PDB file of C-alpha atoms in Angstrom:
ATOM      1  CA  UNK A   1      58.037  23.149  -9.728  1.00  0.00           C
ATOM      2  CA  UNK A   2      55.692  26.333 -10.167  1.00  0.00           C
ATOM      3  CA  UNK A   3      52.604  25.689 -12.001  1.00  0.00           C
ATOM      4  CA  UNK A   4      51.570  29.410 -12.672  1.00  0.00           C
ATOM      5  CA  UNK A   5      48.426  28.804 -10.887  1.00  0.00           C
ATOM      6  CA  UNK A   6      47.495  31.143  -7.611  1.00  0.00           C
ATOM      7  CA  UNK A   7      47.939  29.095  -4.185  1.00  0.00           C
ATOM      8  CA  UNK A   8      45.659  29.428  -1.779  1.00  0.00           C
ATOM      9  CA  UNK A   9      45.295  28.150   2.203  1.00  0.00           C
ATOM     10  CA  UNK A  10      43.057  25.962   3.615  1.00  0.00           C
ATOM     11  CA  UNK A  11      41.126  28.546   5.238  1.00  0.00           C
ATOM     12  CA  UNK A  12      40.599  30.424   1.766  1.00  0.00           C
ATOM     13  CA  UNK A  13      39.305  26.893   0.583  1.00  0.00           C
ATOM     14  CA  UNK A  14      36.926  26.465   3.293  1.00  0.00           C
ATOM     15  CA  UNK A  15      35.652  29.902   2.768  1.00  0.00           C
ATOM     16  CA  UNK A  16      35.336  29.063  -0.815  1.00  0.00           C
ATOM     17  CA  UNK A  17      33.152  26.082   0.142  1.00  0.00           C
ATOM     18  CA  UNK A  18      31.082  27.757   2.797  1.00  0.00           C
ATOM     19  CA  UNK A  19      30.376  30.335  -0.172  1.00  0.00           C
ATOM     20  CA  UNK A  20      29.265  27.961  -2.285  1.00  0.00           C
ATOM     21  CA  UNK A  21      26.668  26.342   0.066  1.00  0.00           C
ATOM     22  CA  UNK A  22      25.388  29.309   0.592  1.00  0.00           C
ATOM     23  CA  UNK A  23      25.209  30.407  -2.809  1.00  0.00           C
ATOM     24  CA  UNK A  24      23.175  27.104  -3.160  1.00  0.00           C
ATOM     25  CA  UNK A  25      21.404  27.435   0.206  1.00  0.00           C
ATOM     26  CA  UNK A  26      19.805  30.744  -0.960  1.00  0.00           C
ATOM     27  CA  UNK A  27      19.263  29.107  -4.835  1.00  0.00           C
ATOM     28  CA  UNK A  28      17.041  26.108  -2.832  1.00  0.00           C
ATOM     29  CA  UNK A  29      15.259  28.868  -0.973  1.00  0.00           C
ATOM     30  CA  UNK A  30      13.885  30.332  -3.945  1.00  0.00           C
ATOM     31  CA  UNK A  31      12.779  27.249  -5.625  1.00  0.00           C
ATOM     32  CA  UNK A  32      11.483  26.043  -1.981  1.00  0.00           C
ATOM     33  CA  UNK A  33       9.016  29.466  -2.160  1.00  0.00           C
ATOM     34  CA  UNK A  34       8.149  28.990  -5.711  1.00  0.00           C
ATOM     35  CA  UNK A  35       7.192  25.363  -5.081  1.00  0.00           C
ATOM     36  CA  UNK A  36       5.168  26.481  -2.225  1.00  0.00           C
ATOM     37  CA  UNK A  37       3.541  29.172  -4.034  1.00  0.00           C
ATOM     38  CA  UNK A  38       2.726  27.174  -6.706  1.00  0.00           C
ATOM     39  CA  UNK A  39      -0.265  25.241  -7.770  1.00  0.00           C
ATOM     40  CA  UNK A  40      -1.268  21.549  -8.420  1.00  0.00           C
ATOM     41  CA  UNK A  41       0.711  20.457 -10.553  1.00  0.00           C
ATOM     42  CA  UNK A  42       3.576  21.178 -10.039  1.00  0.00           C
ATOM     43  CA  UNK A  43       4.639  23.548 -13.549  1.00  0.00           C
ATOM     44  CA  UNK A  44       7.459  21.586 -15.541  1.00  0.00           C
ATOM     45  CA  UNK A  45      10.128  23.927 -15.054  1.00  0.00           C
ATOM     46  CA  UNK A  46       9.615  24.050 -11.441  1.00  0.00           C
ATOM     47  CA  UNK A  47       9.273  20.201 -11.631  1.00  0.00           C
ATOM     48  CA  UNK A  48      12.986  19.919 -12.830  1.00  0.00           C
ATOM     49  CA  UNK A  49      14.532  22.139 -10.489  1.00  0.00           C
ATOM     50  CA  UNK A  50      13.385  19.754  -7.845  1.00  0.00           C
ATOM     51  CA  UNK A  51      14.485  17.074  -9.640  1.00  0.00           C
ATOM     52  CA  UNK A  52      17.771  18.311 -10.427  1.00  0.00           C
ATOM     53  CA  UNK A  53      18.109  18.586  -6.040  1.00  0.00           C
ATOM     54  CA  UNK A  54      19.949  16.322  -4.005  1.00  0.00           C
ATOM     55  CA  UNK A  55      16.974  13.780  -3.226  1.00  0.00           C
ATOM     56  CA  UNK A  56      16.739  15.008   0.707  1.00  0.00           C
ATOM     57  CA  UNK A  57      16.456  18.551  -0.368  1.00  0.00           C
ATOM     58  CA  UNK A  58      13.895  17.703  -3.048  1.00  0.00           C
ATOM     59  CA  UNK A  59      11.644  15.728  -0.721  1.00  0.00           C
ATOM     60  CA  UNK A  60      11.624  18.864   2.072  1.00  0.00           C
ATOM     61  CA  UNK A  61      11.036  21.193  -0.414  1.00  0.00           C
ATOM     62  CA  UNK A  62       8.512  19.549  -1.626  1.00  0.00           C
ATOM     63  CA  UNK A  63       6.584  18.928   1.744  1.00  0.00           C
ATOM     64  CA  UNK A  64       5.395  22.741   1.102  1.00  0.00           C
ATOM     65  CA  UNK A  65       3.794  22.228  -1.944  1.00  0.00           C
ATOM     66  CA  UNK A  66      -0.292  21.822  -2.020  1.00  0.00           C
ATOM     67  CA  UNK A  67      -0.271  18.903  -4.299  1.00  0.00           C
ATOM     68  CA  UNK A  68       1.869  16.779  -1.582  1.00  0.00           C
ATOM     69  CA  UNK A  69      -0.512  15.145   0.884  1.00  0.00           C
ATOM     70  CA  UNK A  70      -2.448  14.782  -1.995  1.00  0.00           C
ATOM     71  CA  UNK A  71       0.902  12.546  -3.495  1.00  0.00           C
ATOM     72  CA  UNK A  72       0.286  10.956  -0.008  1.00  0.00           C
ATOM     73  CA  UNK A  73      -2.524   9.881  -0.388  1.00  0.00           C
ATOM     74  CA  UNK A  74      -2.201   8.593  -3.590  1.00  0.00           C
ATOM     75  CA  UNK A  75       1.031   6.720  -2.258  1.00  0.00           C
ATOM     76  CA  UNK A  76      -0.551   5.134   0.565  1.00  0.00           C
ATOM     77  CA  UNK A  77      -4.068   4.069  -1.556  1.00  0.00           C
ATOM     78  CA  UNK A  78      -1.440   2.053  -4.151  1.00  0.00           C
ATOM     79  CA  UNK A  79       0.248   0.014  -1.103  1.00  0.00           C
ATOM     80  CA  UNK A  80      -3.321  -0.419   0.413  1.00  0.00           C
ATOM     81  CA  UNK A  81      -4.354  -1.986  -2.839  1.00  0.00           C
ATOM     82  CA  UNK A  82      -1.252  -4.080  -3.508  1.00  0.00           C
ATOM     83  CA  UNK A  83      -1.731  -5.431  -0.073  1.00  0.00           C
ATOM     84  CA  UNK A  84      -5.063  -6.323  -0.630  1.00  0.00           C
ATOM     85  CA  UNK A  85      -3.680  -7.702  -3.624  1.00  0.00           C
ATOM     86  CA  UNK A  86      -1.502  -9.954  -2.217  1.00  0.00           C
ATOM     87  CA  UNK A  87      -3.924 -11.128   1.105  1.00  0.00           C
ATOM     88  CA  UNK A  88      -6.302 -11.854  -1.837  1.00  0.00           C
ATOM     89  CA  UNK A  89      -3.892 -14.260  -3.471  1.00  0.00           C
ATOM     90  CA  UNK A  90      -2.446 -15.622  -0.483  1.00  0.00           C
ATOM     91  CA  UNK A  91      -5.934 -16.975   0.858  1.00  0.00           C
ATOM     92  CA  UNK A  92      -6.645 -18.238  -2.817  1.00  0.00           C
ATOM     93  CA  UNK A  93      -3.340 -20.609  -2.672  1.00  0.00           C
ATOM     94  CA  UNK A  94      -3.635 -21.690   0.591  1.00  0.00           C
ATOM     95  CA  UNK A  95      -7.485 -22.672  -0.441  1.00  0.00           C
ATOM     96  CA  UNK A  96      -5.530 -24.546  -3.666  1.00  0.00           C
ATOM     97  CA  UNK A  97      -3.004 -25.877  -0.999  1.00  0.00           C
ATOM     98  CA  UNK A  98      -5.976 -27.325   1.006  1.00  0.00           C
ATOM     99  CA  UNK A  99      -7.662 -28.730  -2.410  1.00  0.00           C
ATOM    100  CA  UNK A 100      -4.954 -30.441  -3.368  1.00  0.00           C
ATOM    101  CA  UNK A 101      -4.248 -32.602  -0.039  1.00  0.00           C
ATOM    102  CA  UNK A 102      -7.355 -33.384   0.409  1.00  0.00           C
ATOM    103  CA  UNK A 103      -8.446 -34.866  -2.748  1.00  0.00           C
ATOM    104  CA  UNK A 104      -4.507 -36.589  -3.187  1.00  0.00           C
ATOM    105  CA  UNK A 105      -4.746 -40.310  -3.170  1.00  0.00           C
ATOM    106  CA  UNK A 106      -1.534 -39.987  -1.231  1.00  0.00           C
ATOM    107  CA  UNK A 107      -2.478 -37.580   1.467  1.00  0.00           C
ATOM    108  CA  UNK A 108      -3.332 -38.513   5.060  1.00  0.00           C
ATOM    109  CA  UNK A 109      -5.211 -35.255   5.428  1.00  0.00           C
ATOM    110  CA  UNK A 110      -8.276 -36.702   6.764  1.00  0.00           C
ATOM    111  CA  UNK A 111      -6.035 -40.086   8.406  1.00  0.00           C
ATOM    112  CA  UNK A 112      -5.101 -40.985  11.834  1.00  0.00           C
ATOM    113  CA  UNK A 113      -2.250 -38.369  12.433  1.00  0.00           C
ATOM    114  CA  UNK A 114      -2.947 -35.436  10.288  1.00  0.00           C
ATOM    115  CA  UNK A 115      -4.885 -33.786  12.625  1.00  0.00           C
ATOM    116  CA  UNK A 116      -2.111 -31.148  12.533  1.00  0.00           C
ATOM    117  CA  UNK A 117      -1.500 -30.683   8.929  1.00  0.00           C
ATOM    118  CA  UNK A 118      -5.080 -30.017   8.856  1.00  0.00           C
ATOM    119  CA  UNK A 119      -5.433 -27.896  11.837  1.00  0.00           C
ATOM    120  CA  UNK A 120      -2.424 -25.464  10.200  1.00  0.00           C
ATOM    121  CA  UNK A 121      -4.353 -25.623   6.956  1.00  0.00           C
ATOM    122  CA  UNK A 122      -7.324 -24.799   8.578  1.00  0.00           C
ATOM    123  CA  UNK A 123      -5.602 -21.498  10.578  1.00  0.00           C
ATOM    124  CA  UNK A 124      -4.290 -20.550   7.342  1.00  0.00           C
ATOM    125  CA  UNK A 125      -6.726 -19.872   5.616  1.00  0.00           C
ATOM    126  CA  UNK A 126      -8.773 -18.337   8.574  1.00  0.00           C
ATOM    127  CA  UNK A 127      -5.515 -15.928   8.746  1.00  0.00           C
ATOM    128  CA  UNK A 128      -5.460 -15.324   5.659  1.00  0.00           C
ATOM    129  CA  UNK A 129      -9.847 -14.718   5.184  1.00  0.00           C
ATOM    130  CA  UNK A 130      -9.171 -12.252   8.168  1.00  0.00           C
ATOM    131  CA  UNK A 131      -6.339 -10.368   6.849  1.00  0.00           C
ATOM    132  CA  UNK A 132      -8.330  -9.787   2.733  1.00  0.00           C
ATOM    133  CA  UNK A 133     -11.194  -8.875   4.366  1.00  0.00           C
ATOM    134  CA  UNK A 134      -9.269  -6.100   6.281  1.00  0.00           C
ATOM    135  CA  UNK A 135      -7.582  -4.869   3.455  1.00  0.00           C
ATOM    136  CA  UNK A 136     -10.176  -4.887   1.453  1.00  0.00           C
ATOM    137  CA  UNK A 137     -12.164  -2.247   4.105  1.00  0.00           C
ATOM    138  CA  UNK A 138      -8.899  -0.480   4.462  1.00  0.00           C
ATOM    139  CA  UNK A 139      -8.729  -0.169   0.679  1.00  0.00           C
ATOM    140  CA  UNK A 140     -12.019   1.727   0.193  1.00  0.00           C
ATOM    141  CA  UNK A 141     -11.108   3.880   3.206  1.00  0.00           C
ATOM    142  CA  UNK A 142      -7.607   4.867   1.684  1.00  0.00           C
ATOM    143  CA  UNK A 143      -9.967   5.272  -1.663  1.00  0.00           C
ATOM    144  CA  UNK A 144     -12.255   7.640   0.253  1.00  0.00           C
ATOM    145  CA  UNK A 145      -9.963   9.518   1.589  1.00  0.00           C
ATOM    146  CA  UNK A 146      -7.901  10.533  -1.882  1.00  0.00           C
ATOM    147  CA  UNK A 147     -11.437  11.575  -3.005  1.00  0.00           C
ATOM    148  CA  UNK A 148     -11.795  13.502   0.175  1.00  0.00           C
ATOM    149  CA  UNK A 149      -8.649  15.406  -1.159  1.00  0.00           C
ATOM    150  CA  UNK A 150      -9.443  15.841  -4.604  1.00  0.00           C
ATOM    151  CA  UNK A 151     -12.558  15.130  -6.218  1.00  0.00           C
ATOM    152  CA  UNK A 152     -12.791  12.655  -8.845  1.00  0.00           C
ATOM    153  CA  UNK A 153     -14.746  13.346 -11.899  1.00  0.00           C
ATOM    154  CA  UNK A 154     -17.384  10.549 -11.911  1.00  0.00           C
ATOM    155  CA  UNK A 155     -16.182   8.840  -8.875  1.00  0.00           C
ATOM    156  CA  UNK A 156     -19.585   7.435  -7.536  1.00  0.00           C
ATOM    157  CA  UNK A 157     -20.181   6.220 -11.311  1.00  0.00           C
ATOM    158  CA  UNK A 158     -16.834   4.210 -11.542  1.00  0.00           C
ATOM    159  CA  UNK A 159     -17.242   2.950  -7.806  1.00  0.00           C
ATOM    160  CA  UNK A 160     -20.635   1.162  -8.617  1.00  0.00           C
ATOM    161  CA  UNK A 161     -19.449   0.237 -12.065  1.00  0.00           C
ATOM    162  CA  UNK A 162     -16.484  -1.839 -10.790  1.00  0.00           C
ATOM    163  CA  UNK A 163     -18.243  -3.013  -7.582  1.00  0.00           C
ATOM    164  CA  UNK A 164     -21.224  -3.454  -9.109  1.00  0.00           C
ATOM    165  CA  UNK A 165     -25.048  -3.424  -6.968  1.00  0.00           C
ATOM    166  CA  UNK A 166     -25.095  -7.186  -6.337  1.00  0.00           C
ATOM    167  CA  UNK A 167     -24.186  -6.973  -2.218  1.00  0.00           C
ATOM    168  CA  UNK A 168     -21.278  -8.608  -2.313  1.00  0.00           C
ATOM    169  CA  UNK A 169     -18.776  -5.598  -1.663  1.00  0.00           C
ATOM    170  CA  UNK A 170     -21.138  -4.808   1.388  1.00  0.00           C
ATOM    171  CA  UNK A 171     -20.577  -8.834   2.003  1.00  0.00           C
ATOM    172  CA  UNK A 172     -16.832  -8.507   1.927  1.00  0.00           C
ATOM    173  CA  UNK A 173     -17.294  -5.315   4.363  1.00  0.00           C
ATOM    174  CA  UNK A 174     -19.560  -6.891   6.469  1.00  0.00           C
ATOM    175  CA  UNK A 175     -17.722  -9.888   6.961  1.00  0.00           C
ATOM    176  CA  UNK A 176     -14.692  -7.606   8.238  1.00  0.00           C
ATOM    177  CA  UNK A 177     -16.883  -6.278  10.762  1.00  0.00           C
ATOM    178  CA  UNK A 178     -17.854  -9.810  12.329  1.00  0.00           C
ATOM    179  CA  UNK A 179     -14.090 -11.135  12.351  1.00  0.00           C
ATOM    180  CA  UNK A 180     -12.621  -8.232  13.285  1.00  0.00           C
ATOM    181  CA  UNK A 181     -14.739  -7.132  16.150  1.00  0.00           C
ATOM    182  CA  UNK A 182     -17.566 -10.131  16.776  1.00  0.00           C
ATOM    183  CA  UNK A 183     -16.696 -13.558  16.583  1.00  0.00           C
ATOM    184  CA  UNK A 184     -13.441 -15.213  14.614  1.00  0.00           C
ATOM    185  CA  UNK A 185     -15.851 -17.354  12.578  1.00  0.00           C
ATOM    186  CA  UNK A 186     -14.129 -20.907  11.519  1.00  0.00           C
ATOM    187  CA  UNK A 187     -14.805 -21.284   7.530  1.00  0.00           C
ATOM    188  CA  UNK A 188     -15.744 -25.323   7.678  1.00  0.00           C
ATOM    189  CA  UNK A 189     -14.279 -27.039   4.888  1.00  0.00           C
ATOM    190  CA  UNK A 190     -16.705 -28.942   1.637  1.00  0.00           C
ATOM    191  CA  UNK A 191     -15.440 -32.111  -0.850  1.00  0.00           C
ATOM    192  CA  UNK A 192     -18.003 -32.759  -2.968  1.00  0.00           C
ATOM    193  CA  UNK A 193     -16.441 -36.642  -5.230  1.00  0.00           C
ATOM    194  CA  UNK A 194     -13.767 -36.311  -6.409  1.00  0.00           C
ATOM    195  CA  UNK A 195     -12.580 -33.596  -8.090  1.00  0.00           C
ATOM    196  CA  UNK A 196     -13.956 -30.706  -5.809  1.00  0.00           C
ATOM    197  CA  UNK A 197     -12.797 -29.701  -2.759  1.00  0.00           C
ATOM    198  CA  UNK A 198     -13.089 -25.958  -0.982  1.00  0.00           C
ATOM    199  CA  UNK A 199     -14.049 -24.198   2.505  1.00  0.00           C
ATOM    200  CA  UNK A 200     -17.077 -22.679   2.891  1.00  0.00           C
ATOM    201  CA  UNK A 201     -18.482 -20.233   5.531  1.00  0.00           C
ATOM    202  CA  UNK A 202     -21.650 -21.436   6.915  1.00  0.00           C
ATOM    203  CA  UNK A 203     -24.505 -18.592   6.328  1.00  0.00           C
ATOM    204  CA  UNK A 204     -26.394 -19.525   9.299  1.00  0.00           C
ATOM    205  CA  UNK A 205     -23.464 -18.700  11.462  1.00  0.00           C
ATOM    206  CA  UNK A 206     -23.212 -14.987   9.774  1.00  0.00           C
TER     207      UNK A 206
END
């Protein structure tokens, strides 16, 4: 039954297509040299026409922009901190995890036989100091290194503000150095009665 419509081959469709990427092609090519062109930030209208871009043509497009390895940057300081984040709360819990078997009534921590739940507890915890105290020097050089890029107004004001001038940032960064190139230092482990029990790290050994 005839439709009234025009009928066309396959190869007329396929040059229909190929038209259209290139019509599309060239269109990406023009935002691609605005984006380039363009300043940080990014202006809002230019900002959409990336967004309105298949995702893998957005992302190589904007590679050529001057704002990007700032984005980078940026990017990689966030994961540096959430990892430091997350080292930071992983040595806190095993510390609780070590607290809480060693002052249990019901716990042979310190009996005939738990020299292995002790010994993991122990390796823990000196996994865990190691890896905080890395990511904690790996966050201020991913910090650094954003400021590097673009200069932060007051920067050196909010840096000693929330680190504050008492030594122990230049502790924690110290304390990198020793385990990470000097000696893997073995925190020792303190129960003072009953209802306190933590590791320490001897200061005469640092």
């Amino acid at each position: 039954m005839a439709t009234g419509l025009p009928q066309i081959t396959r190869e007329q469709m396929l040059a229909l297509l190929k038209q259209q990427e290139e019509r599309e092609a060239q269109q990406r090519e023009l935002i691609r040299q605005a984006v380039a062109s363009s300043k940080v930030p990014l202006p809002d209208d230019l900002a959409q026409a990336v967004v309105e871009l298949n995702n893998r043509h957005a992302r190589a497009i904007l590679r050529d922009h001057a704002g990007y390895p700032l984005a980078e940057r940026r990017d990689s300081y966030l994961t540096s901190l959430a990892i430091m984040e997350q080292c930071l709360q992983d040595l806190l819990v095993a510390i609780c995890v070590f607290e809480r078997s060693a002052l249990s009534k019901e716990s042979n921590y310190f009996a005939s036989g738990g020299e292995d739940e002790s010994g993991r507890t122990e390796r823990r915890i000196q996994k865990e100091l190691f890896a905080t105290a890395n990511a904690a020097a790996s966050l201020v050089d991913h910090g650094r290194r954003v400021h590097k890029l673009q200069p932060l107004p007051g920067y050196n004001t909010k840096r000693a503000e929330c680190f504050g001038t008492d030594g122990l940032h230049e502790f924690v960064i110290g304390l990198r150095v020793i385990l990470y190139h000097l000696q893997a230092v073995e925190p020792g482990w303190l129960i003072e009665g009953s209802s306190n029990a933590t590791f320490v790290i001897d200061k005469d050994v640092l």
